[in-house]
């Protein structure tokens, strides 16, 4: 067999999360429908991994395509401050697409600069023309300003 062996889904997830500064812990309880937790200073995320053969479109409605996976994440017996994400890996792209799973909706993560994550489907032209920009100060600036 020629070429590099395909990476295992869980090992690939751990390597990707560690590049973004997270520590990972696999789920060892088979009754809970998620694959693991990733955590860093102030963030904890429950992750469910999904591998699909064909790529999902940019306009795909994720709630209709993977309703069971989303419902499983929403009903996890975890505190509300633990974020929930669905990571989808396609055979052809060999990259993860991340989706926040919130109680009433989902949102695809296109770019997270703190983590150094950029989705392969990032719409740079769209965001450059966005009608608004917001800066959220997370720390006090030098000189006492907040």
PDB file of C-alpha atoms in Angstrom:
ATOM      1  CA  UNK A   1       0.000   0.000   0.000  1.00  0.00           C
ATOM      2  CA  UNK A   2       1.427   3.360  -1.001  1.00  0.00           C
ATOM      3  CA  UNK A   3       1.009   6.636   0.785  1.00  0.00           C
ATOM      4  CA  UNK A   4       0.478   7.679   4.357  1.00  0.00           C
ATOM      5  CA  UNK A   5      -2.004   5.708   6.441  1.00  0.00           C
ATOM      6  CA  UNK A   6      -5.144   7.689   7.259  1.00  0.00           C
ATOM      7  CA  UNK A   7      -5.115   9.171  10.724  1.00  0.00           C
ATOM      8  CA  UNK A   8      -7.409   7.714  13.364  1.00  0.00           C
ATOM      9  CA  UNK A   9     -10.338  10.043  14.094  1.00  0.00           C
ATOM     10  CA  UNK A  10      -9.656  10.329  17.831  1.00  0.00           C
ATOM     11  CA  UNK A  11      -5.896  10.752  17.501  1.00  0.00           C
ATOM     12  CA  UNK A  12      -6.443  13.405  14.847  1.00  0.00           C
ATOM     13  CA  UNK A  13      -8.857  15.255  17.119  1.00  0.00           C
ATOM     14  CA  UNK A  14      -6.391  15.226  19.999  1.00  0.00           C
ATOM     15  CA  UNK A  15      -3.547  16.491  17.808  1.00  0.00           C
ATOM     16  CA  UNK A  16      -5.702  19.290  16.388  1.00  0.00           C
ATOM     17  CA  UNK A  17      -6.952  20.326  19.850  1.00  0.00           C
ATOM     18  CA  UNK A  18      -3.427  20.300  21.283  1.00  0.00           C
ATOM     19  CA  UNK A  19      -2.231  22.595  18.470  1.00  0.00           C
ATOM     20  CA  UNK A  20      -4.918  25.039  19.600  1.00  0.00           C
ATOM     21  CA  UNK A  21      -3.671  24.919  23.197  1.00  0.00           C
ATOM     22  CA  UNK A  22      -6.179  22.468  24.669  1.00  0.00           C
ATOM     23  CA  UNK A  23      -5.662  19.397  26.809  1.00  0.00           C
ATOM     24  CA  UNK A  24      -7.822  16.399  25.942  1.00  0.00           C
ATOM     25  CA  UNK A  25      -9.517  13.657  27.905  1.00  0.00           C
ATOM     26  CA  UNK A  26     -11.371  10.833  26.154  1.00  0.00           C
ATOM     27  CA  UNK A  27     -14.794   9.800  27.369  1.00  0.00           C
ATOM     28  CA  UNK A  28     -14.585   6.395  29.063  1.00  0.00           C
ATOM     29  CA  UNK A  29     -18.301   6.060  29.836  1.00  0.00           C
ATOM     30  CA  UNK A  30     -20.047   4.397  26.867  1.00  0.00           C
ATOM     31  CA  UNK A  31     -23.489   5.544  28.084  1.00  0.00           C
ATOM     32  CA  UNK A  32     -22.622   9.213  27.481  1.00  0.00           C
ATOM     33  CA  UNK A  33     -22.833  10.136  23.784  1.00  0.00           C
ATOM     34  CA  UNK A  34     -19.703  12.237  23.335  1.00  0.00           C
ATOM     35  CA  UNK A  35     -16.111  11.410  22.464  1.00  0.00           C
ATOM     36  CA  UNK A  36     -14.165  13.544  24.883  1.00  0.00           C
ATOM     37  CA  UNK A  37     -13.512  16.791  26.682  1.00  0.00           C
ATOM     38  CA  UNK A  38     -10.993  19.420  25.712  1.00  0.00           C
ATOM     39  CA  UNK A  39     -10.069  22.123  28.171  1.00  0.00           C
ATOM     40  CA  UNK A  40      -7.744  25.071  28.732  1.00  0.00           C
ATOM     41  CA  UNK A  41      -7.532  27.988  31.192  1.00  0.00           C
ATOM     42  CA  UNK A  42     -11.167  29.120  31.191  1.00  0.00           C
ATOM     43  CA  UNK A  43     -12.886  26.902  28.631  1.00  0.00           C
ATOM     44  CA  UNK A  44     -14.184  23.344  28.707  1.00  0.00           C
ATOM     45  CA  UNK A  45     -15.761  21.752  25.642  1.00  0.00           C
ATOM     46  CA  UNK A  46     -17.557  18.432  25.194  1.00  0.00           C
ATOM     47  CA  UNK A  47     -16.777  17.151  21.697  1.00  0.00           C
ATOM     48  CA  UNK A  48     -18.596  14.670  19.513  1.00  0.00           C
ATOM     49  CA  UNK A  49     -16.669  13.458  16.463  1.00  0.00           C
ATOM     50  CA  UNK A  50     -18.247  12.454  13.181  1.00  0.00           C
ATOM     51  CA  UNK A  51     -16.560  11.133  10.065  1.00  0.00           C
ATOM     52  CA  UNK A  52     -18.448  11.369   6.786  1.00  0.00           C
ATOM     53  CA  UNK A  53     -17.502  10.149   3.364  1.00  0.00           C
ATOM     54  CA  UNK A  54     -18.630  13.129   1.309  1.00  0.00           C
ATOM     55  CA  UNK A  55     -18.129  16.800   2.058  1.00  0.00           C
ATOM     56  CA  UNK A  56     -21.001  18.800   3.439  1.00  0.00           C
ATOM     57  CA  UNK A  57     -21.989  21.895   1.499  1.00  0.00           C
ATOM     58  CA  UNK A  58     -21.449  25.442   2.655  1.00  0.00           C
ATOM     59  CA  UNK A  59     -25.212  25.970   2.877  1.00  0.00           C
ATOM     60  CA  UNK A  60     -25.899  22.685   4.646  1.00  0.00           C
ATOM     61  CA  UNK A  61     -28.423  22.877   7.484  1.00  0.00           C
ATOM     62  CA  UNK A  62     -26.588  20.878  10.090  1.00  0.00           C
ATOM     63  CA  UNK A  63     -29.724  20.356  12.237  1.00  0.00           C
ATOM     64  CA  UNK A  64     -31.315  18.420   9.380  1.00  0.00           C
ATOM     65  CA  UNK A  65     -28.220  16.455   8.375  1.00  0.00           C
ATOM     66  CA  UNK A  66     -27.151  15.238  11.855  1.00  0.00           C
ATOM     67  CA  UNK A  67     -30.170  15.623  14.189  1.00  0.00           C
ATOM     68  CA  UNK A  68     -29.285  12.658  16.424  1.00  0.00           C
ATOM     69  CA  UNK A  69     -25.748  13.891  17.087  1.00  0.00           C
ATOM     70  CA  UNK A  70     -26.960  17.384  17.952  1.00  0.00           C
ATOM     71  CA  UNK A  71     -29.683  16.097  20.249  1.00  0.00           C
ATOM     72  CA  UNK A  72     -27.168  13.839  22.001  1.00  0.00           C
ATOM     73  CA  UNK A  73     -24.884  16.808  22.676  1.00  0.00           C
ATOM     74  CA  UNK A  74     -27.734  19.014  23.876  1.00  0.00           C
ATOM     75  CA  UNK A  75     -28.952  16.418  26.368  1.00  0.00           C
ATOM     76  CA  UNK A  76     -25.583  15.656  27.948  1.00  0.00           C
ATOM     77  CA  UNK A  77     -25.762  15.803  31.761  1.00  0.00           C
ATOM     78  CA  UNK A  78     -23.084  18.488  31.970  1.00  0.00           C
ATOM     79  CA  UNK A  79     -23.236  21.955  33.533  1.00  0.00           C
ATOM     80  CA  UNK A  80     -24.366  24.724  31.163  1.00  0.00           C
ATOM     81  CA  UNK A  81     -20.939  26.400  31.169  1.00  0.00           C
ATOM     82  CA  UNK A  82     -19.434  23.372  29.396  1.00  0.00           C
ATOM     83  CA  UNK A  83     -19.590  24.176  25.693  1.00  0.00           C
ATOM     84  CA  UNK A  84     -20.640  21.544  23.199  1.00  0.00           C
ATOM     85  CA  UNK A  85     -19.119  21.108  19.749  1.00  0.00           C
ATOM     86  CA  UNK A  86     -19.684  18.740  16.853  1.00  0.00           C
ATOM     87  CA  UNK A  87     -16.507  18.113  14.836  1.00  0.00           C
ATOM     88  CA  UNK A  88     -17.077  16.725  11.365  1.00  0.00           C
ATOM     89  CA  UNK A  89     -14.257  15.291   9.308  1.00  0.00           C
ATOM     90  CA  UNK A  90     -14.711  14.503   5.656  1.00  0.00           C
ATOM     91  CA  UNK A  91     -12.782  11.957   3.688  1.00  0.00           C
ATOM     92  CA  UNK A  92     -11.656  14.302   0.926  1.00  0.00           C
ATOM     93  CA  UNK A  93     -10.790  17.437   2.907  1.00  0.00           C
ATOM     94  CA  UNK A  94      -9.072  15.676   5.797  1.00  0.00           C
ATOM     95  CA  UNK A  95      -9.858  18.665   7.965  1.00  0.00           C
ATOM     96  CA  UNK A  96     -12.308  19.186  10.799  1.00  0.00           C
ATOM     97  CA  UNK A  97     -15.276  21.509  10.561  1.00  0.00           C
ATOM     98  CA  UNK A  98     -16.371  22.644  14.000  1.00  0.00           C
ATOM     99  CA  UNK A  99     -19.918  23.542  15.019  1.00  0.00           C
ATOM    100  CA  UNK A 100     -21.027  25.134  18.298  1.00  0.00           C
ATOM    101  CA  UNK A 101     -24.108  23.341  19.570  1.00  0.00           C
ATOM    102  CA  UNK A 102     -26.246  25.726  21.578  1.00  0.00           C
ATOM    103  CA  UNK A 103     -29.633  24.914  23.174  1.00  0.00           C
ATOM    104  CA  UNK A 104     -31.676  26.392  20.332  1.00  0.00           C
ATOM    105  CA  UNK A 105     -29.311  26.580  17.377  1.00  0.00           C
ATOM    106  CA  UNK A 106     -25.944  25.650  15.943  1.00  0.00           C
ATOM    107  CA  UNK A 107     -23.211  27.814  14.474  1.00  0.00           C
ATOM    108  CA  UNK A 108     -20.212  26.861  12.382  1.00  0.00           C
ATOM    109  CA  UNK A 109     -16.928  28.182  13.703  1.00  0.00           C
ATOM    110  CA  UNK A 110     -15.243  29.852  10.762  1.00  0.00           C
ATOM    111  CA  UNK A 111     -12.295  31.423  12.550  1.00  0.00           C
ATOM    112  CA  UNK A 112     -11.091  31.633  16.126  1.00  0.00           C
ATOM    113  CA  UNK A 113      -7.954  33.762  16.304  1.00  0.00           C
ATOM    114  CA  UNK A 114      -7.190  32.946  19.944  1.00  0.00           C
ATOM    115  CA  UNK A 115      -6.977  29.254  19.100  1.00  0.00           C
ATOM    116  CA  UNK A 116      -5.371  29.749  15.707  1.00  0.00           C
ATOM    117  CA  UNK A 117      -8.255  27.874  14.064  1.00  0.00           C
ATOM    118  CA  UNK A 118      -9.495  28.713  10.584  1.00  0.00           C
ATOM    119  CA  UNK A 119     -12.110  26.625   8.841  1.00  0.00           C
ATOM    120  CA  UNK A 120     -11.297  25.494   5.324  1.00  0.00           C
ATOM    121  CA  UNK A 121     -14.604  27.092   4.279  1.00  0.00           C
ATOM    122  CA  UNK A 122     -13.821  30.473   5.857  1.00  0.00           C
ATOM    123  CA  UNK A 123     -15.562  33.259   3.918  1.00  0.00           C
ATOM    124  CA  UNK A 124     -12.892  35.931   4.071  1.00  0.00           C
ATOM    125  CA  UNK A 125     -14.495  38.254   1.498  1.00  0.00           C
ATOM    126  CA  UNK A 126     -17.801  38.157   3.397  1.00  0.00           C
ATOM    127  CA  UNK A 127     -16.220  39.053   6.727  1.00  0.00           C
ATOM    128  CA  UNK A 128     -14.103  41.854   5.245  1.00  0.00           C
ATOM    129  CA  UNK A 129     -17.330  43.544   4.108  1.00  0.00           C
ATOM    130  CA  UNK A 130     -19.264  42.841   7.328  1.00  0.00           C
ATOM    131  CA  UNK A 131     -21.319  45.886   8.348  1.00  0.00           C
ATOM    132  CA  UNK A 132     -20.153  45.812  11.946  1.00  0.00           C
ATOM    133  CA  UNK A 133     -17.118  45.024  14.005  1.00  0.00           C
ATOM    134  CA  UNK A 134     -16.960  44.579  17.717  1.00  0.00           C
ATOM    135  CA  UNK A 135     -13.967  44.467  20.000  1.00  0.00           C
ATOM    136  CA  UNK A 136     -14.510  42.770  23.329  1.00  0.00           C
ATOM    137  CA  UNK A 137     -11.881  43.873  25.838  1.00  0.00           C
ATOM    138  CA  UNK A 138     -10.945  40.882  27.942  1.00  0.00           C
ATOM    139  CA  UNK A 139      -8.217  42.572  29.960  1.00  0.00           C
ATOM    140  CA  UNK A 140      -7.608  46.018  31.332  1.00  0.00           C
ATOM    141  CA  UNK A 141      -5.351  48.081  29.134  1.00  0.00           C
ATOM    142  CA  UNK A 142      -2.166  49.695  30.387  1.00  0.00           C
ATOM    143  CA  UNK A 143      -2.860  52.844  32.386  1.00  0.00           C
ATOM    144  CA  UNK A 144      -5.989  51.579  34.148  1.00  0.00           C
ATOM    145  CA  UNK A 145      -8.473  51.870  31.275  1.00  0.00           C
ATOM    146  CA  UNK A 146     -10.881  49.005  30.881  1.00  0.00           C
TER     147      UNK A 146
END
